[in-house]
Amino acid sequence: MKMWAGRFQKESDKALDAFNSSIEFDKRLYKEDITGSIAHATMLGEQNIISKEASLEIIEGLEKILEDIENGSLEISPDAEDIHMFVEQVLSERIGDNGKRLHTGRSRNDQVAVDIKLYLKRMVGEVKEELITLLETIHALASDHTMTVMPGYTHLQRAQPISFSHHLLAYAQMFMRDITRLTDAYNRADVMPLGSGALAGTTYPINRYRTAELLGFADVTKNSLDGVSDRDSLMEVTFCLSMIMSHLSRFSEEIILWSSHEFAFIELDDAFSTGSSIMPQKKNPDIPELIRGKTGRVYGDLTTLLVMMKSLPLAYNKDMQEDKEAFFDALDNTIACISIFTKLLATIKVNKDKMRAAASKGFINATDCADYLTKKNVPFRTAYKIVGTMVAYCSEKKIGFEDLSLDEYKEFSELFEEDVFTAISLDECVMRRDIVGGPGPGSQKTQLCELSEFIASAKK
Ligand code: ARG
């Protein structure tokens, strides 16, 4: 029998039950639902809205339900309409009339809103933990490669030499921003909607601040219509997850490129690579490819939420039941991706020689060669032109700048001296780019230090 059966003359159609039900996916909110109800019942008792005995009996009953679900002795019934109905039904079956007092001054609309926020707050913590482990892994790897020279690219064409640590630490910047972005979204989500009722609050003298305190919310929502209608925090956090996936997918793409024979900058560990069913020589980067693929899926979840909320009138509409699957899917996949990517990154083998060899070709030191002349007071555009003709000359002869004699240099400009060879050496080119934010060793040290400090404060 339905909780709301009184108003109806007929049993609901089985097809409606199946279509309407959300228990299959909202059962994962059982802990938040029970915690929310315990806080509500505590407050109801304290305010004498229900008797102290009723409050205690409800709390004990709910604690037992939580224990039984967790130890497997109480199975969440697939026949219930949703997790909220299920918990309340079991409570009433177990303790009778007092169980029926739990829903005093509350609606499923503010109940589901508080449950999802409690869950969101817990999961934001988990995502951040995964990101911190990833940052620690990047820190460890980058520390080993502050002097490893590699080509930096634009348009995927060799551009200027950088250190491998610099490339890795660029991703650290993105993941640090992801963590602060999540903190930001968390803080905005940290207001409790319970007490909004169905839409118009309640006539009972409830104490919303007390319930918020019991549930660990920083504040309460300030408009009951907004309290039950608002799914901003879900969309915001799903955007944060999409952004994380965007960063992970770019990193994955580079891992895929770097592990190809054409680059061979890194080798993936056997434990994190896959083979081919037909080509015995293959070692495939399935993990980063799947991360790239799942990025689209998480963007899809964000689109689902945005479109689902678009143009909904206030306050609660059943459309909003659709928020959970998209949000849970985005969370599950993002957490799984960060976690496996971290393991993969921790085990890569770096081929320094290949990186250096790639940086030695392609006139990657052309800018430095031009800078050499500008330091001798040649205007940059003129120096640029001189080095351009040198590139054409060397390309024709299939040689690099290193292979030119000083006499040949002098044919392009009298200002070239013996020290040009050091000035355009790979290591010099990287070392001298040591401004704030540059790939040079001093900047690497600073970036690593700041990353350590960030990690330490994020762990608090
Ligand atoms: N299962 C519903 C949801 O997830 C709970 C809220 C139901 N409220 C209602 N008025 N039907 O959105």
Short mmCIF file of N, CA and C in Angstrom, two decimals, residues 21-34 37 65 69 76-77 80-90 108 111-112 115 321 324:
data_model
loop_
_atom_site.label_atom_id
_atom_site.label_comp_id
_atom_site.label_asym_id
_atom_site.label_seq_id
_atom_site.Cartn_x
_atom_site.Cartn_y
_atom_site.Cartn_z
N SER A 21 9.61 4.99 -10.05
CA SER A 21 10.52 4.66 -8.97
C SER A 21 11.96 5.11 -9.22
N SER A 22 12.61 5.54 -8.15
CA SER A 22 14.02 5.93 -8.28
C SER A 22 14.91 5.11 -7.36
N ILE A 23 14.32 4.10 -6.71
CA ILE A 23 15.08 3.35 -5.69
C ILE A 23 16.34 2.70 -6.24
N GLU A 24 16.28 2.26 -7.50
CA GLU A 24 17.44 1.59 -8.09
C GLU A 24 18.70 2.47 -8.03
N PHE A 25 18.52 3.77 -8.21
CA PHE A 25 19.70 4.63 -8.15
C PHE A 25 19.81 5.49 -6.90
N ASP A 26 18.66 5.81 -6.25
CA ASP A 26 18.85 6.67 -5.07
C ASP A 26 19.12 5.87 -3.80
N LYS A 27 19.16 4.53 -3.92
CA LYS A 27 19.46 3.73 -2.73
C LYS A 27 20.85 4.05 -2.19
N ARG A 28 21.71 4.58 -3.04
CA ARG A 28 23.05 4.90 -2.54
C ARG A 28 23.03 6.09 -1.56
N LEU A 29 21.86 6.74 -1.44
CA LEU A 29 21.75 7.87 -0.50
C LEU A 29 21.28 7.42 0.90
N TYR A 30 21.25 6.10 1.13
CA TYR A 30 20.64 5.62 2.38
C TYR A 30 21.26 6.25 3.63
N LYS A 31 22.58 6.37 3.62
CA LYS A 31 23.27 6.89 4.80
C LYS A 31 22.88 8.36 5.04
N GLU A 32 22.90 9.14 3.97
CA GLU A 32 22.56 10.56 4.08
C GLU A 32 21.09 10.70 4.49
N ASP A 33 20.23 9.83 3.93
CA ASP A 33 18.81 9.92 4.25
C ASP A 33 18.59 9.66 5.74
N ILE A 34 19.27 8.63 6.24
CA ILE A 34 19.09 8.28 7.66
C ILE A 34 19.71 9.35 8.56
N SER A 37 17.43 12.26 8.69
CA SER A 37 16.23 11.99 9.49
C SER A 37 16.55 11.99 10.99
N ILE A 65 18.32 0.68 11.60
CA ILE A 65 18.13 0.49 10.15
C ILE A 65 19.47 0.68 9.42
N ILE A 69 21.33 -2.19 7.29
CA ILE A 69 21.64 -2.06 5.85
C ILE A 69 23.14 -2.33 5.66
N ILE A 76 17.64 -3.34 0.76
CA ILE A 76 16.81 -2.22 0.28
C ILE A 76 15.88 -2.76 -0.81
N SER A 77 14.58 -2.67 -0.54
CA SER A 77 13.61 -3.30 -1.43
C SER A 77 13.48 -2.55 -2.76
N ALA A 80 10.20 -0.39 -3.33
CA ALA A 80 9.90 0.93 -2.73
C ALA A 80 9.99 2.00 -3.82
N GLU A 81 9.29 3.12 -3.58
CA GLU A 81 9.30 4.18 -4.60
C GLU A 81 10.65 4.88 -4.64
N ASP A 82 11.16 5.17 -3.47
CA ASP A 82 12.51 5.75 -3.39
C ASP A 82 13.11 5.46 -2.02
N ILE A 83 14.33 5.88 -1.80
CA ILE A 83 15.02 5.55 -0.55
C ILE A 83 14.33 6.22 0.65
N HIS A 84 13.75 7.39 0.41
CA HIS A 84 13.10 8.11 1.52
C HIS A 84 11.89 7.34 2.01
N MET A 85 11.07 6.85 1.05
CA MET A 85 9.88 6.07 1.39
C MET A 85 10.30 4.76 2.05
N PHE A 86 11.36 4.17 1.54
CA PHE A 86 11.80 2.87 2.06
C PHE A 86 12.16 2.98 3.54
N VAL A 87 13.01 3.96 3.86
CA VAL A 87 13.48 4.09 5.24
C VAL A 87 12.29 4.36 6.17
N GLU A 88 11.40 5.26 5.74
CA GLU A 88 10.27 5.62 6.59
C GLU A 88 9.32 4.43 6.79
N GLN A 89 9.14 3.67 5.70
CA GLN A 89 8.27 2.50 5.78
C GLN A 89 8.82 1.47 6.76
N VAL A 90 10.11 1.17 6.64
CA VAL A 90 10.73 0.17 7.53
C VAL A 90 10.63 0.66 8.97
N ARG A 108 9.22 15.31 1.31
CA ARG A 108 10.27 14.60 0.56
C ARG A 108 11.07 15.59 -0.29
N GLN A 111 13.61 16.89 1.90
CA GLN A 111 14.41 15.72 2.32
C GLN A 111 15.40 15.32 1.23
N VAL A 112 14.91 15.21 -0.01
CA VAL A 112 15.81 14.80 -1.10
C VAL A 112 16.87 15.88 -1.33
N ASP A 115 19.47 15.42 1.35
CA ASP A 115 20.23 14.16 1.15
C ASP A 115 21.30 14.35 0.08
N GLN A 321 14.11 14.36 -10.39
CA GLN A 321 14.55 13.02 -9.97
C GLN A 321 15.67 12.52 -10.89
N LYS A 324 19.97 12.56 -10.27
CA LYS A 324 20.89 11.65 -9.57
C LYS A 324 21.73 10.79 -10.49
#
